[in-house]
Amino acid sequence: MKINKLFENIFSLVSLKGAEYILNFILLPYLVRVLGVEKFGAIAFMQGIVQYCIIIVDYGFNMTGPRDIARVIEKKQIADIFINIMTCKALLLLLTALFSFFSILIIDFMAIKFDAYLYWSVFLLALGNYIFPTWFFQGIQQMRYITIVNIIARLATVILVFLFVRNQDDYLLAALFQSSTLILAGILSYIIIVRQYSFVFIKPTFKGVIKTMNDGWHIFLSTIAINIYTTSNIVLLGIFSNDTIVGYFSAANKLIDSIKGVMFTVNQAVYPYASKKIQEGKNNFLNFIKLYGKVYIGGCLIGSISLIFLAPYVVQLLFGEGYQSSVEILQILALLPMIISISNVFGIQVLLNYGYQKIFSNILVLGAILDIILMFCIAPYWLGEGVAIIMVIVEGVITFAILGYVFKNNVLKEI
């Protein structure tokens, strides 16, 4: 892949995320004010639960798919990768839907308070994850398609929310519209695939499906671990407290998630390019990583410092007077972009691209274990601020462990 193609892909994905967050910054303050902190927190709590289903359906294919497609040339190889991944994701989606259905029956039988209608409204996120093959367009280096269809879908969501969500009683519609975004984007993307890449629709093989599942296993474990010390913390916070406190935390956390989303987007665009650099030569890869690391980490450092000082003004502007409790949480979480940027460069771009999936996975699993221990020790007492501190500690430990392994084992010199 040529360097100008890399910039085109980064620009496409960053433009996509930029458009997403502009629309989100329009939508988020509106939902916060219209739904109120309790209903807003209830939706965030349910999204945290459904995130487990999304992780299972995705199974790490968002990383293995682009990497594998970027490394092949023939259409038959691309088609094999596409159909095997889509088959695996379909089976996993069916599994999560069945598990959800029977779990809700058990919860209902035990007379436990649970909003099943809200759950299924949010569960559409998992269906959207299956339908929208972002990883495929990343692998073939055609990110502009993702940009176009995603912006159209998100714009439609914003319009629907403003038209039909008018008070707290419309919280189900708010959840439904937000969850349907990826489904609409997926439908639009399949129109493009059918017209321009119809060769990918072949018959899957049992052997190919099993191999695809095996290849994604360590990335899947890594994703589960990441989810434990990110999204799962919201679920545990909801168990330890109530929807109101979850609402204060989620408001601040969603802003950080927006920043992390842009960071991850840049990494997604760079990942296939870095993978090809390894094939071109070890020195080429090392030179590229040095340059990329300086720009990427430096930019995130500036962003973190700026957000710490601007947090009171950001919360006041977006959420209003009722969310002052989110300011301190946001200031703590503002440290995350700086810390995560280091682990992204040395973990994703170096360890994963050079075949250290198992090491990377093990580090994240240890981080998840640490997170669970700290959550039960700290969160019940310090609530939202405590969860924010825990997330910073865990990300710091993970980053330190990744750096320790890379330099102790001379991974960069080996490259």
PDB file of C-alpha atoms in Angstrom, residues 11-227:
ATOM      1  CA  PHE A  11      -8.507  10.731   6.350  1.00  0.00           C
ATOM      2  CA  SER A  12     -11.572   8.684   5.442  1.00  0.00           C
ATOM      3  CA  LEU A  13     -11.842   7.038   8.844  1.00  0.00           C
ATOM      4  CA  VAL A  14     -11.045  10.203  10.787  1.00  0.00           C
ATOM      5  CA  SER A  15     -13.602  12.077   8.695  1.00  0.00           C
ATOM      6  CA  LEU A  16     -16.064   9.333   9.506  1.00  0.00           C
ATOM      7  CA  LYS A  17     -15.363   9.554  13.220  1.00  0.00           C
ATOM      8  CA  GLY A  18     -15.375  13.328  13.060  1.00  0.00           C
ATOM      9  CA  ALA A  19     -18.808  13.293  11.466  1.00  0.00           C
ATOM     10  CA  GLU A  20     -19.994  10.680  13.978  1.00  0.00           C
ATOM     11  CA  TYR A  21     -18.889  12.728  16.942  1.00  0.00           C
ATOM     12  CA  ILE A  22     -20.278  15.957  15.572  1.00  0.00           C
ATOM     13  CA  LEU A  23     -23.628  14.201  15.272  1.00  0.00           C
ATOM     14  CA  ASN A  24     -23.150  12.601  18.703  1.00  0.00           C
ATOM     15  CA  PHE A  25     -22.320  15.945  20.281  1.00  0.00           C
ATOM     16  CA  ILE A  26     -25.553  17.242  18.796  1.00  0.00           C
ATOM     17  CA  LEU A  27     -27.497  14.181  19.949  1.00  0.00           C
ATOM     18  CA  LEU A  28     -25.908  13.496  23.351  1.00  0.00           C
ATOM     19  CA  PRO A  29     -26.832  16.790  25.078  1.00  0.00           C
ATOM     20  CA  TYR A  30     -30.362  16.497  23.693  1.00  0.00           C
ATOM     21  CA  LEU A  31     -30.842  12.958  25.043  1.00  0.00           C
ATOM     22  CA  VAL A  32     -29.314  13.856  28.399  1.00  0.00           C
ATOM     23  CA  ARG A  33     -31.743  16.727  28.853  1.00  0.00           C
ATOM     24  CA  VAL A  34     -34.854  15.069  27.398  1.00  0.00           C
ATOM     25  CA  LEU A  35     -34.462  11.619  28.984  1.00  0.00           C
ATOM     26  CA  GLY A  36     -33.034  12.785  32.301  1.00  0.00           C
ATOM     27  CA  VAL A  37     -30.078  11.267  34.094  1.00  0.00           C
ATOM     28  CA  GLU A  38     -32.001   8.169  35.264  1.00  0.00           C
ATOM     29  CA  LYS A  39     -33.313   7.015  31.865  1.00  0.00           C
ATOM     30  CA  PHE A  40     -30.046   7.999  30.207  1.00  0.00           C
ATOM     31  CA  GLY A  41     -28.227   5.852  32.774  1.00  0.00           C
ATOM     32  CA  ALA A  42     -30.659   2.963  32.216  1.00  0.00           C
ATOM     33  CA  ILE A  43     -29.862   2.907  28.488  1.00  0.00           C
ATOM     34  CA  ALA A  44     -26.116   3.086  29.203  1.00  0.00           C
ATOM     35  CA  PHE A  45     -26.438   0.208  31.681  1.00  0.00           C
ATOM     36  CA  MET A  46     -28.253  -1.947  29.118  1.00  0.00           C
ATOM     37  CA  GLN A  47     -25.696  -1.049  26.425  1.00  0.00           C
ATOM     38  CA  GLY A  48     -23.021  -2.330  28.789  1.00  0.00           C
ATOM     39  CA  ILE A  49     -24.777  -5.687  29.048  1.00  0.00           C
ATOM     40  CA  VAL A  50     -25.324  -5.980  25.281  1.00  0.00           C
ATOM     41  CA  GLN A  51     -21.650  -5.173  24.742  1.00  0.00           C
ATOM     42  CA  TYR A  52     -20.904  -8.753  25.818  1.00  0.00           C
ATOM     43  CA  CYS A  53     -23.003 -10.006  22.898  1.00  0.00           C
ATOM     44  CA  ILE A  54     -21.247  -7.627  20.512  1.00  0.00           C
ATOM     45  CA  ILE A  55     -17.852  -8.909  21.613  1.00  0.00           C
ATOM     46  CA  ILE A  56     -18.925 -12.516  21.088  1.00  0.00           C
ATOM     47  CA  VAL A  57     -20.326 -11.764  17.613  1.00  0.00           C
ATOM     48  CA  ASP A  58     -17.239  -9.794  16.629  1.00  0.00           C
ATOM     49  CA  TYR A  59     -14.871 -12.466  18.025  1.00  0.00           C
ATOM     50  CA  GLY A  60     -11.794 -10.407  17.161  1.00  0.00           C
ATOM     51  CA  PHE A  61     -12.545 -10.426  13.438  1.00  0.00           C
ATOM     52  CA  ASN A  62     -12.248  -6.628  13.381  1.00  0.00           C
ATOM     53  CA  MET A  63      -8.498  -7.218  13.778  1.00  0.00           C
ATOM     54  CA  THR A  64      -7.882 -10.541  12.006  1.00  0.00           C
ATOM     55  CA  GLY A  65     -10.136  -9.745   9.031  1.00  0.00           C
ATOM     56  CA  PRO A  66      -8.378  -6.573   7.799  1.00  0.00           C
ATOM     57  CA  ARG A  67      -4.950  -8.085   8.479  1.00  0.00           C
ATOM     58  CA  ASP A  68      -5.648 -11.304   6.555  1.00  0.00           C
ATOM     59  CA  ILE A  69      -7.302  -9.571   3.592  1.00  0.00           C
ATOM     60  CA  ALA A  70      -4.471  -7.030   3.345  1.00  0.00           C
ATOM     61  CA  ARG A  71      -1.943  -9.855   3.009  1.00  0.00           C
ATOM     62  CA  VAL A  72      -3.607 -11.654   0.077  1.00  0.00           C
ATOM     63  CA  ILE A  73      -4.037 -10.697  -3.566  1.00  0.00           C
ATOM     64  CA  GLU A  74      -6.240 -13.262  -5.303  1.00  0.00           C
ATOM     65  CA  LYS A  75     -10.009 -12.791  -5.279  1.00  0.00           C
ATOM     66  CA  LYS A  76     -10.540 -16.406  -4.234  1.00  0.00           C
ATOM     67  CA  GLN A  77      -8.509 -15.857  -1.059  1.00  0.00           C
ATOM     68  CA  ILE A  78     -10.416 -12.661  -0.244  1.00  0.00           C
ATOM     69  CA  ALA A  79     -13.722 -14.459  -0.841  1.00  0.00           C
ATOM     70  CA  ASP A  80     -12.715 -17.315   1.477  1.00  0.00           C
ATOM     71  CA  ILE A  81     -11.841 -14.898   4.270  1.00  0.00           C
ATOM     72  CA  PHE A  82     -15.062 -12.903   3.804  1.00  0.00           C
ATOM     73  CA  ILE A  83     -17.509 -15.812   3.712  1.00  0.00           C
ATOM     74  CA  ASN A  84     -15.858 -17.726   6.556  1.00  0.00           C
ATOM     75  CA  ILE A  85     -15.893 -14.696   8.848  1.00  0.00           C
ATOM     76  CA  MET A  86     -19.510 -13.865   8.001  1.00  0.00           C
ATOM     77  CA  THR A  87     -20.520 -17.479   8.651  1.00  0.00           C
ATOM     78  CA  CYS A  88     -18.755 -17.492  12.011  1.00  0.00           C
ATOM     79  CA  LYS A  89     -20.385 -14.200  12.998  1.00  0.00           C
ATOM     80  CA  ALA A  90     -23.841 -15.481  11.981  1.00  0.00           C
ATOM     81  CA  LEU A  91     -23.457 -18.550  14.194  1.00  0.00           C
ATOM     82  CA  LEU A  92     -22.235 -16.428  17.102  1.00  0.00           C
ATOM     83  CA  LEU A  93     -25.125 -13.973  16.666  1.00  0.00           C
ATOM     84  CA  LEU A  94     -27.612 -16.839  16.800  1.00  0.00           C
ATOM     85  CA  LEU A  95     -25.906 -18.179  19.924  1.00  0.00           C
ATOM     86  CA  THR A  96     -26.087 -14.824  21.748  1.00  0.00           C
ATOM     87  CA  ALA A  97     -29.733 -14.281  20.732  1.00  0.00           C
ATOM     88  CA  LEU A  98     -30.744 -17.696  22.080  1.00  0.00           C
ATOM     89  CA  PHE A  99     -28.780 -17.192  25.285  1.00  0.00           C
ATOM     90  CA  SER A 100     -30.395 -13.766  25.766  1.00  0.00           C
ATOM     91  CA  PHE A 101     -33.875 -15.170  25.181  1.00  0.00           C
ATOM     92  CA  PHE A 102     -33.546 -17.961  27.739  1.00  0.00           C
ATOM     93  CA  SER A 103     -31.765 -15.711  30.238  1.00  0.00           C
ATOM     94  CA  ILE A 104     -34.656 -13.228  30.136  1.00  0.00           C
ATOM     95  CA  LEU A 105     -37.132 -16.085  30.666  1.00  0.00           C
ATOM     96  CA  ILE A 106     -35.211 -17.137  33.778  1.00  0.00           C
ATOM     97  CA  ILE A 107     -35.029 -13.547  35.054  1.00  0.00           C
ATOM     98  CA  ASP A 108     -38.767 -13.152  34.509  1.00  0.00           C
ATOM     99  CA  PHE A 109     -39.470 -16.457  36.292  1.00  0.00           C
ATOM    100  CA  MET A 110     -37.410 -15.293  39.289  1.00  0.00           C
ATOM    101  CA  ALA A 111     -39.391 -12.001  39.328  1.00  0.00           C
ATOM    102  CA  ILE A 112     -36.203  -9.918  39.055  1.00  0.00           C
ATOM    103  CA  LYS A 113     -36.744  -6.369  37.819  1.00  0.00           C
ATOM    104  CA  PHE A 114     -35.462  -6.188  34.242  1.00  0.00           C
ATOM    105  CA  ASP A 115     -36.604  -4.099  31.268  1.00  0.00           C
ATOM    106  CA  ALA A 116     -36.749  -6.743  28.518  1.00  0.00           C
ATOM    107  CA  TYR A 117     -38.108  -4.271  25.952  1.00  0.00           C
ATOM    108  CA  LEU A 118     -35.136  -1.985  26.515  1.00  0.00           C
ATOM    109  CA  TYR A 119     -32.752  -4.935  26.263  1.00  0.00           C
ATOM    110  CA  TRP A 120     -34.044  -6.098  22.883  1.00  0.00           C
ATOM    111  CA  SER A 121     -34.049  -2.516  21.610  1.00  0.00           C
ATOM    112  CA  VAL A 122     -30.363  -2.254  22.480  1.00  0.00           C
ATOM    113  CA  PHE A 123     -29.616  -5.826  21.285  1.00  0.00           C
ATOM    114  CA  LEU A 124     -29.989  -4.554  17.723  1.00  0.00           C
ATOM    115  CA  LEU A 125     -26.420  -3.268  18.183  1.00  0.00           C
ATOM    116  CA  ALA A 126     -25.231  -6.883  18.017  1.00  0.00           C
ATOM    117  CA  LEU A 127     -27.230  -7.471  14.829  1.00  0.00           C
ATOM    118  CA  GLY A 128     -25.727  -4.310  13.352  1.00  0.00           C
ATOM    119  CA  ASN A 129     -22.231  -5.511  14.219  1.00  0.00           C
ATOM    120  CA  TYR A 130     -22.881  -8.592  12.096  1.00  0.00           C
ATOM    121  CA  ILE A 131     -24.518  -6.827   9.161  1.00  0.00           C
ATOM    122  CA  PHE A 132     -21.995  -4.002   8.784  1.00  0.00           C
ATOM    123  CA  PRO A 133     -18.672  -5.565   7.581  1.00  0.00           C
ATOM    124  CA  THR A 134     -16.379  -2.657   8.469  1.00  0.00           C
ATOM    125  CA  TRP A 135     -13.426  -5.028   8.647  1.00  0.00           C
ATOM    126  CA  PHE A 136     -13.869  -6.019   4.982  1.00  0.00           C
ATOM    127  CA  PHE A 137     -13.617  -2.468   3.659  1.00  0.00           C
ATOM    128  CA  GLN A 138     -10.602  -1.851   5.893  1.00  0.00           C
ATOM    129  CA  GLY A 139      -8.905  -4.939   4.507  1.00  0.00           C
ATOM    130  CA  ILE A 140      -9.413  -3.953   0.863  1.00  0.00           C
ATOM    131  CA  GLN A 141      -8.319  -0.378   1.714  1.00  0.00           C
ATOM    132  CA  GLN A 142     -11.616   1.228   0.638  1.00  0.00           C
ATOM    133  CA  MET A 143     -12.503   3.112   3.811  1.00  0.00           C
ATOM    134  CA  ARG A 144     -14.345   5.868   1.949  1.00  0.00           C
ATOM    135  CA  TYR A 145     -17.273   3.477   1.550  1.00  0.00           C
ATOM    136  CA  ILE A 146     -17.474   3.103   5.328  1.00  0.00           C
ATOM    137  CA  THR A 147     -17.420   6.856   5.684  1.00  0.00           C
ATOM    138  CA  ILE A 148     -20.281   7.466   3.279  1.00  0.00           C
ATOM    139  CA  VAL A 149     -22.724   4.800   4.487  1.00  0.00           C
ATOM    140  CA  ASN A 150     -22.030   5.394   8.177  1.00  0.00           C
ATOM    141  CA  ILE A 151     -22.584   9.135   7.960  1.00  0.00           C
ATOM    142  CA  ILE A 152     -25.860   8.592   6.095  1.00  0.00           C
ATOM    143  CA  ALA A 153     -27.031   6.098   8.727  1.00  0.00           C
ATOM    144  CA  ARG A 154     -26.048   8.264  11.696  1.00  0.00           C
ATOM    145  CA  LEU A 155     -27.623  11.352  10.184  1.00  0.00           C
ATOM    146  CA  ALA A 156     -30.862   9.397   9.802  1.00  0.00           C
ATOM    147  CA  THR A 157     -30.626   8.371  13.480  1.00  0.00           C
ATOM    148  CA  VAL A 158     -30.206  11.968  14.631  1.00  0.00           C
ATOM    149  CA  ILE A 159     -33.203  13.093  12.585  1.00  0.00           C
ATOM    150  CA  LEU A 160     -35.398  10.284  13.955  1.00  0.00           C
ATOM    151  CA  VAL A 161     -34.404  11.052  17.551  1.00  0.00           C
ATOM    152  CA  PHE A 162     -35.195  14.747  17.193  1.00  0.00           C
ATOM    153  CA  LEU A 163     -38.533  13.984  15.536  1.00  0.00           C
ATOM    154  CA  PHE A 164     -39.846  11.280  17.871  1.00  0.00           C
ATOM    155  CA  VAL A 165     -37.979  11.420  21.209  1.00  0.00           C
ATOM    156  CA  ARG A 166     -39.634  14.251  23.159  1.00  0.00           C
ATOM    157  CA  ASN A 167     -39.706  13.147  26.839  1.00  0.00           C
ATOM    158  CA  GLN A 168     -38.621  10.443  29.302  1.00  0.00           C
ATOM    159  CA  ASP A 169     -41.376   8.093  28.146  1.00  0.00           C
ATOM    160  CA  ASP A 170     -39.682   7.878  24.736  1.00  0.00           C
ATOM    161  CA  TYR A 171     -36.544   6.204  26.113  1.00  0.00           C
ATOM    162  CA  LEU A 172     -37.307   2.968  24.215  1.00  0.00           C
ATOM    163  CA  LEU A 173     -37.446   4.863  20.940  1.00  0.00           C
ATOM    164  CA  ALA A 174     -34.161   6.583  21.814  1.00  0.00           C
ATOM    165  CA  ALA A 175     -32.508   3.210  22.392  1.00  0.00           C
ATOM    166  CA  LEU A 176     -34.083   1.707  19.268  1.00  0.00           C
ATOM    167  CA  PHE A 177     -32.998   4.510  16.954  1.00  0.00           C
ATOM    168  CA  GLN A 178     -29.414   4.504  18.275  1.00  0.00           C
ATOM    169  CA  SER A 179     -29.167   0.730  17.969  1.00  0.00           C
ATOM    170  CA  SER A 180     -30.466   0.690  14.397  1.00  0.00           C
ATOM    171  CA  THR A 181     -27.685   2.872  13.004  1.00  0.00           C
ATOM    172  CA  LEU A 182     -25.328   0.011  12.134  1.00  0.00           C
ATOM    173  CA  ILE A 183     -28.168  -2.012  10.608  1.00  0.00           C
ATOM    174  CA  LEU A 184     -28.922   0.767   8.139  1.00  0.00           C
ATOM    175  CA  ALA A 185     -25.205   1.242   7.443  1.00  0.00           C
ATOM    176  CA  GLY A 186     -24.894  -2.512   6.894  1.00  0.00           C
ATOM    177  CA  ILE A 187     -27.747  -2.588   4.378  1.00  0.00           C
ATOM    178  CA  LEU A 188     -26.158   0.262   2.425  1.00  0.00           C
ATOM    179  CA  SER A 189     -22.745  -1.423   2.530  1.00  0.00           C
ATOM    180  CA  TYR A 190     -24.157  -4.679   1.154  1.00  0.00           C
ATOM    181  CA  ILE A 191     -25.529  -2.794  -1.829  1.00  0.00           C
ATOM    182  CA  ILE A 192     -21.944  -1.716  -2.553  1.00  0.00           C
ATOM    183  CA  ILE A 193     -20.568  -5.225  -1.997  1.00  0.00           C
ATOM    184  CA  VAL A 194     -23.157  -6.846  -4.284  1.00  0.00           C
ATOM    185  CA  ARG A 195     -22.443  -4.356  -7.057  1.00  0.00           C
ATOM    186  CA  GLN A 196     -18.643  -4.202  -6.862  1.00  0.00           C
ATOM    187  CA  TYR A 197     -17.416  -7.231  -4.915  1.00  0.00           C
ATOM    188  CA  SER A 198     -19.959  -9.934  -5.692  1.00  0.00           C
ATOM    189  CA  PHE A 199     -17.130 -12.482  -6.009  1.00  0.00           C
ATOM    190  CA  VAL A 200     -17.037 -12.787  -2.197  1.00  0.00           C
ATOM    191  CA  PHE A 201     -20.385 -14.589  -2.075  1.00  0.00           C
ATOM    192  CA  ILE A 202     -19.228 -18.190  -2.255  1.00  0.00           C
ATOM    193  CA  LYS A 203     -20.065 -21.303  -0.268  1.00  0.00           C
ATOM    194  CA  PRO A 204     -18.254 -21.545   3.103  1.00  0.00           C
ATOM    195  CA  THR A 205     -16.405 -24.696   4.110  1.00  0.00           C
ATOM    196  CA  PHE A 206     -16.477 -26.391   7.499  1.00  0.00           C
ATOM    197  CA  LYS A 207     -12.688 -26.525   7.588  1.00  0.00           C
ATOM    198  CA  GLY A 208     -12.440 -22.841   6.719  1.00  0.00           C
ATOM    199  CA  VAL A 209     -14.925 -21.834   9.424  1.00  0.00           C
ATOM    200  CA  ILE A 210     -13.053 -23.827  12.094  1.00  0.00           C
ATOM    201  CA  LYS A 211      -9.730 -22.333  11.038  1.00  0.00           C
ATOM    202  CA  THR A 212     -11.213 -18.828  11.125  1.00  0.00           C
ATOM    203  CA  MET A 213     -12.498 -19.392  14.661  1.00  0.00           C
ATOM    204  CA  ASN A 214      -9.105 -20.691  15.782  1.00  0.00           C
ATOM    205  CA  ASP A 215      -7.267 -17.740  14.224  1.00  0.00           C
ATOM    206  CA  GLY A 216      -9.436 -15.248  16.079  1.00  0.00           C
ATOM    207  CA  TRP A 217      -9.293 -16.944  19.487  1.00  0.00           C
ATOM    208  CA  HIS A 218      -6.498 -14.917  21.114  1.00  0.00           C
ATOM    209  CA  ILE A 219      -7.863 -11.623  19.774  1.00  0.00           C
ATOM    210  CA  PHE A 220     -11.253 -12.681  21.143  1.00  0.00           C
ATOM    211  CA  LEU A 221      -9.752 -13.199  24.593  1.00  0.00           C
ATOM    212  CA  SER A 222      -8.057  -9.815  24.341  1.00  0.00           C
ATOM    213  CA  THR A 223     -11.355  -8.156  23.442  1.00  0.00           C
ATOM    214  CA  ILE A 224     -13.143  -9.815  26.356  1.00  0.00           C
ATOM    215  CA  ALA A 225     -10.407  -8.617  28.690  1.00  0.00           C
ATOM    216  CA  ILE A 226     -10.651  -5.070  27.322  1.00  0.00           C
ATOM    217  CA  ASN A 227     -14.415  -5.149  27.793  1.00  0.00           C
TER     218      ASN A 227
END
